[in-house]
Amino acid sequence: FSLIIVDMLELFAFPKSEDFSKRANKNALLFVASGVVSLIANTLQQGLFGYVAESLTLRIRTDVFCKLLKMDMAWFDQPENTPGAIATILSNDASIVNGLTGTTIAINVQNFASFVTGMIVAFSGSWQLTLITLSFFPIFLLQGKLQSTNFQGYTSGADTAYKESSSFVAETVNNMKTVASFGREDNIIRSYESRLEIPMKKAIRKGSFAGLA
């Protein structure tokens, strides 16, 4: 696309040239052809990577569930292994694997291909300007490292808080008759809101740090 756009801009700079109409028609056809190729390539990319990710997610959830059925009863009595926490693990962890093997890999492959192509085009156009631009890469890498470190810390803390809140909800629903008979709905709501304050504060801190980075 960039090469076609550059050629089109150069063409528009000289609208009275003899081959203006011919080059304009050629670039228009190239735009259409590039759009068709991109449509087919992106469809195949998202479809194939999505199929692989869903297949892996299904296998992980099935294997984890089979493993849970074979655990000792004492394991389920531990506070961190409540039904709500187990359900959260089956849902969230598998979804994370789905994202890593599907969307993330597809984007990384696309970015790598774009980077290699961009470097070839840039060095062929002006290697001096390209070297100057590459000198800023350490700054971009540092910024990316800061963001990834911050996001990883937020994810681990938020997962723990969400597991605890999910366990609390599961226990409340299982004992809803007891909660209603004592009229403790308001206390349950306040307790649930207090458990969600930690991930909310972490999300605000993450957003502020990401904006600065």
Short mmCIF file of C-alpha atoms in Angstrom, two decimals:
data_model
loop_
_atom_site.label_atom_id
_atom_site.label_comp_id
_atom_site.label_asym_id
_atom_site.label_seq_id
_atom_site.Cartn_x
_atom_site.Cartn_y
_atom_site.Cartn_z
CA PHE A 1 0.00 0.00 0.00
CA SER A 2 2.76 2.44 0.90
CA LEU A 3 4.49 2.10 -2.47
CA ILE A 4 1.24 2.67 -4.30
CA ILE A 5 0.41 5.70 -2.15
CA VAL A 6 3.86 7.20 -2.73
CA ASP A 7 3.51 6.74 -6.47
CA MET A 8 0.02 8.26 -6.35
CA LEU A 9 1.21 11.31 -4.40
CA GLU A 10 4.07 11.79 -6.83
CA LEU A 11 1.57 11.56 -9.67
CA PHE A 12 -0.74 14.17 -8.13
CA ALA A 13 2.20 16.56 -7.85
CA PHE A 14 2.32 16.70 -11.65
CA PRO A 15 -1.31 16.59 -12.82
CA LYS A 16 -0.45 17.88 -16.29
CA SER A 17 1.97 15.09 -17.14
CA GLU A 18 1.30 13.10 -20.31
CA ASP A 19 0.92 9.74 -18.59
CA PHE A 20 -1.21 11.08 -15.71
CA SER A 21 -4.38 9.24 -16.71
CA LYS A 22 -2.58 5.98 -17.46
CA ARG A 23 -0.66 5.93 -14.16
CA ALA A 24 -3.75 6.95 -12.20
CA ASN A 25 -5.77 4.07 -13.66
CA LYS A 26 -2.90 1.66 -12.97
CA ASN A 27 -2.62 2.76 -9.33
CA ALA A 28 -6.40 2.51 -8.90
CA LEU A 29 -6.35 -1.07 -10.16
CA LEU A 30 -3.43 -1.85 -7.86
CA PHE A 31 -5.41 -0.47 -4.91
CA VAL A 32 -8.34 -2.73 -5.76
CA ALA A 33 -6.07 -5.76 -6.23
CA SER A 34 -4.30 -5.07 -2.92
CA GLY A 35 -7.64 -4.81 -1.15
CA VAL A 36 -8.80 -8.15 -2.56
CA VAL A 37 -5.53 -9.85 -1.60
CA SER A 38 -5.69 -8.36 1.90
CA LEU A 39 -9.28 -9.52 2.32
CA ILE A 40 -8.41 -13.10 1.37
CA ALA A 41 -5.18 -13.15 3.41
CA ASN A 42 -6.77 -11.68 6.55
CA THR A 43 -9.72 -14.04 6.32
CA LEU A 44 -7.43 -17.06 6.06
CA GLN A 45 -5.17 -15.74 8.81
CA GLN A 46 -7.95 -15.10 11.33
CA GLY A 47 -9.81 -18.27 10.40
CA LEU A 48 -6.86 -20.64 10.63
CA PHE A 49 -5.39 -19.13 13.79
CA GLY A 50 -8.87 -19.01 15.34
CA TYR A 51 -9.43 -22.70 14.56
CA VAL A 52 -6.10 -23.65 16.14
CA ALA A 53 -6.80 -21.52 19.22
CA GLU A 54 -10.29 -22.95 19.75
CA SER A 55 -9.06 -26.52 19.32
CA LEU A 56 -6.31 -25.95 21.88
CA THR A 57 -8.74 -24.26 24.29
CA LEU A 58 -11.17 -27.19 24.03
CA ARG A 59 -8.38 -29.67 24.72
CA ILE A 60 -7.08 -27.69 27.71
CA ARG A 61 -10.51 -27.34 29.30
CA THR A 62 -11.27 -31.01 28.77
CA ASP A 63 -7.93 -32.16 30.22
CA VAL A 64 -8.20 -29.80 33.21
CA PHE A 65 -11.75 -30.91 33.95
CA CYS A 66 -10.74 -34.58 33.74
CA LYS A 67 -7.87 -33.85 36.13
CA LEU A 68 -10.24 -32.10 38.56
CA LEU A 69 -12.51 -35.14 38.63
CA LYS A 70 -9.55 -37.30 39.72
CA MET A 71 -8.43 -35.03 42.59
CA ASP A 72 -8.76 -36.13 46.22
CA MET A 73 -11.71 -34.83 48.21
CA ALA A 74 -9.33 -33.08 50.61
CA TRP A 75 -8.13 -30.91 47.73
CA PHE A 76 -11.62 -29.48 47.28
CA ASP A 77 -11.79 -28.59 50.99
CA GLN A 78 -8.94 -26.10 50.64
CA PRO A 79 -10.09 -22.42 50.66
CA GLU A 80 -8.50 -21.61 47.31
CA ASN A 81 -10.26 -24.53 45.59
CA THR A 82 -13.88 -23.48 45.95
CA PRO A 83 -16.34 -24.20 43.11
CA GLY A 84 -16.33 -20.56 42.06
CA ALA A 85 -12.54 -20.41 41.89
CA ILE A 86 -12.37 -23.64 39.90
CA ALA A 87 -14.98 -22.37 37.45
CA THR A 88 -13.02 -19.13 37.05
CA ILE A 89 -9.84 -21.07 36.31
CA LEU A 90 -11.57 -23.16 33.65
CA SER A 91 -12.99 -20.03 32.04
CA ASN A 92 -10.25 -17.41 32.33
CA ASP A 93 -7.09 -19.50 31.96
CA ALA A 94 -8.38 -21.22 28.84
CA SER A 95 -9.43 -17.85 27.40
CA ILE A 96 -5.92 -16.49 28.00
CA VAL A 97 -4.42 -19.44 26.14
CA ASN A 98 -6.93 -18.83 23.36
CA GLY A 99 -5.81 -15.22 23.05
CA LEU A 100 -2.12 -16.09 23.11
CA THR A 101 -2.35 -18.83 20.48
CA GLY A 102 -4.88 -17.08 18.25
CA THR A 103 -4.93 -13.31 18.04
CA THR A 104 -1.51 -12.66 19.56
CA ILE A 105 0.41 -15.01 17.27
CA ALA A 106 -1.46 -13.75 14.22
CA ILE A 107 -0.65 -10.14 15.09
CA ASN A 108 3.00 -10.96 15.80
CA VAL A 109 3.41 -12.74 12.47
CA GLN A 110 1.77 -9.84 10.67
CA ASN A 111 3.91 -7.28 12.51
CA PHE A 112 7.10 -9.19 11.75
CA ALA A 113 6.26 -9.39 8.06
CA SER A 114 5.42 -5.67 8.02
CA PHE A 115 8.67 -4.84 9.81
CA VAL A 116 10.83 -6.83 7.38
CA THR A 117 9.04 -5.37 4.36
CA GLY A 118 9.26 -1.86 5.80
CA MET A 119 12.98 -2.19 6.43
CA ILE A 120 13.60 -3.35 2.88
CA VAL A 121 11.61 -0.45 1.44
CA ALA A 122 13.17 2.07 3.82
CA PHE A 123 16.78 1.06 3.17
CA SER A 124 16.18 1.00 -0.57
CA GLY A 125 14.74 4.52 -0.39
CA SER A 126 17.14 6.25 2.01
CA TRP A 127 19.45 4.25 4.23
CA GLN A 128 20.66 7.41 6.06
CA LEU A 129 17.14 8.37 7.19
CA THR A 130 16.40 4.75 8.10
CA LEU A 131 19.45 4.55 10.38
CA ILE A 132 18.40 7.76 12.11
CA THR A 133 14.92 6.32 12.68
CA LEU A 134 16.36 3.06 14.02
CA SER A 135 18.34 5.00 16.63
CA PHE A 136 15.03 5.65 18.44
CA PHE A 137 14.23 1.93 18.70
CA PRO A 138 15.71 1.52 22.22
CA ILE A 139 13.25 4.12 23.49
CA PHE A 140 10.33 2.24 21.95
CA LEU A 141 11.59 -1.06 23.38
CA LEU A 142 11.90 0.46 26.85
CA GLN A 143 8.37 1.84 26.63
CA GLY A 144 7.05 -1.56 25.56
CA LYS A 145 8.92 -3.28 28.37
CA LEU A 146 7.45 -0.91 30.96
CA GLN A 147 3.94 -1.45 29.67
CA SER A 148 4.25 -5.25 29.53
CA THR A 149 5.69 -5.39 33.06
CA ASN A 150 2.88 -3.22 34.37
CA PHE A 151 0.21 -5.28 32.61
CA GLN A 152 1.62 -8.57 33.91
CA GLY A 153 1.55 -7.31 37.48
CA TYR A 154 -2.01 -6.09 37.06
CA THR A 155 -3.17 -9.38 35.53
CA SER A 156 -1.80 -11.54 38.34
CA GLY A 157 -3.31 -9.34 41.06
CA ALA A 158 -6.65 -9.01 39.28
CA ASP A 159 -6.91 -12.77 38.71
CA THR A 160 -6.56 -13.44 42.42
CA ALA A 161 -9.19 -10.85 43.30
CA TYR A 162 -11.60 -12.14 40.67
CA LYS A 163 -11.17 -15.73 41.84
CA GLU A 164 -12.02 -14.68 45.39
CA SER A 165 -15.05 -12.69 44.23
CA SER A 166 -16.23 -15.59 42.05
CA SER A 167 -15.93 -17.96 44.99
CA PHE A 168 -17.91 -15.51 47.12
CA VAL A 169 -20.68 -15.29 44.51
CA ALA A 170 -20.84 -19.08 44.12
CA GLU A 171 -21.14 -19.61 47.87
CA THR A 172 -23.78 -16.89 48.11
CA VAL A 173 -25.90 -18.38 45.33
CA ASN A 174 -25.61 -21.89 46.80
CA ASN A 175 -26.84 -20.56 50.15
CA MET A 176 -29.31 -18.01 48.82
CA LYS A 177 -32.19 -19.29 50.93
CA THR A 178 -30.15 -18.76 54.09
CA VAL A 179 -29.09 -15.28 52.99
CA ALA A 180 -32.67 -14.29 52.19
CA SER A 181 -34.06 -15.74 55.42
CA PHE A 182 -31.72 -13.54 57.48
CA GLY A 183 -32.18 -10.51 55.22
CA ARG A 184 -28.45 -10.11 54.59
CA GLU A 185 -28.69 -9.11 50.91
CA ASP A 186 -27.35 -5.59 51.49
CA ASN A 187 -24.39 -6.86 53.49
CA ILE A 188 -23.61 -9.40 50.78
CA ILE A 189 -23.67 -6.67 48.12
CA ARG A 190 -21.36 -4.42 50.13
CA SER A 191 -18.99 -7.31 50.78
CA TYR A 192 -18.93 -8.18 47.07
CA GLU A 193 -18.27 -4.55 46.11
CA SER A 194 -15.38 -4.37 48.58
CA ARG A 195 -13.81 -7.44 46.95
CA LEU A 196 -13.93 -5.72 43.56
CA GLU A 197 -12.31 -2.51 44.79
CA ILE A 198 -8.81 -4.00 44.55
CA PRO A 199 -8.94 -4.81 40.80
CA MET A 200 -10.67 -1.47 40.15
CA LYS A 201 -7.85 0.45 41.84
CA LYS A 202 -5.29 -1.63 39.97
CA ALA A 203 -7.08 -0.89 36.69
CA ILE A 204 -6.99 2.87 37.38
CA ARG A 205 -3.30 2.69 38.27
CA LYS A 206 -2.61 0.58 35.17
CA GLY A 207 -4.39 3.08 32.92
CA SER A 208 -2.50 6.03 34.38
CA PHE A 209 0.85 4.29 34.05
CA ALA A 210 0.06 3.14 30.50
CA GLY A 211 -0.77 6.72 29.54
CA LEU A 212 2.55 7.97 30.89
CA ALA A 213 4.48 5.14 29.22
#
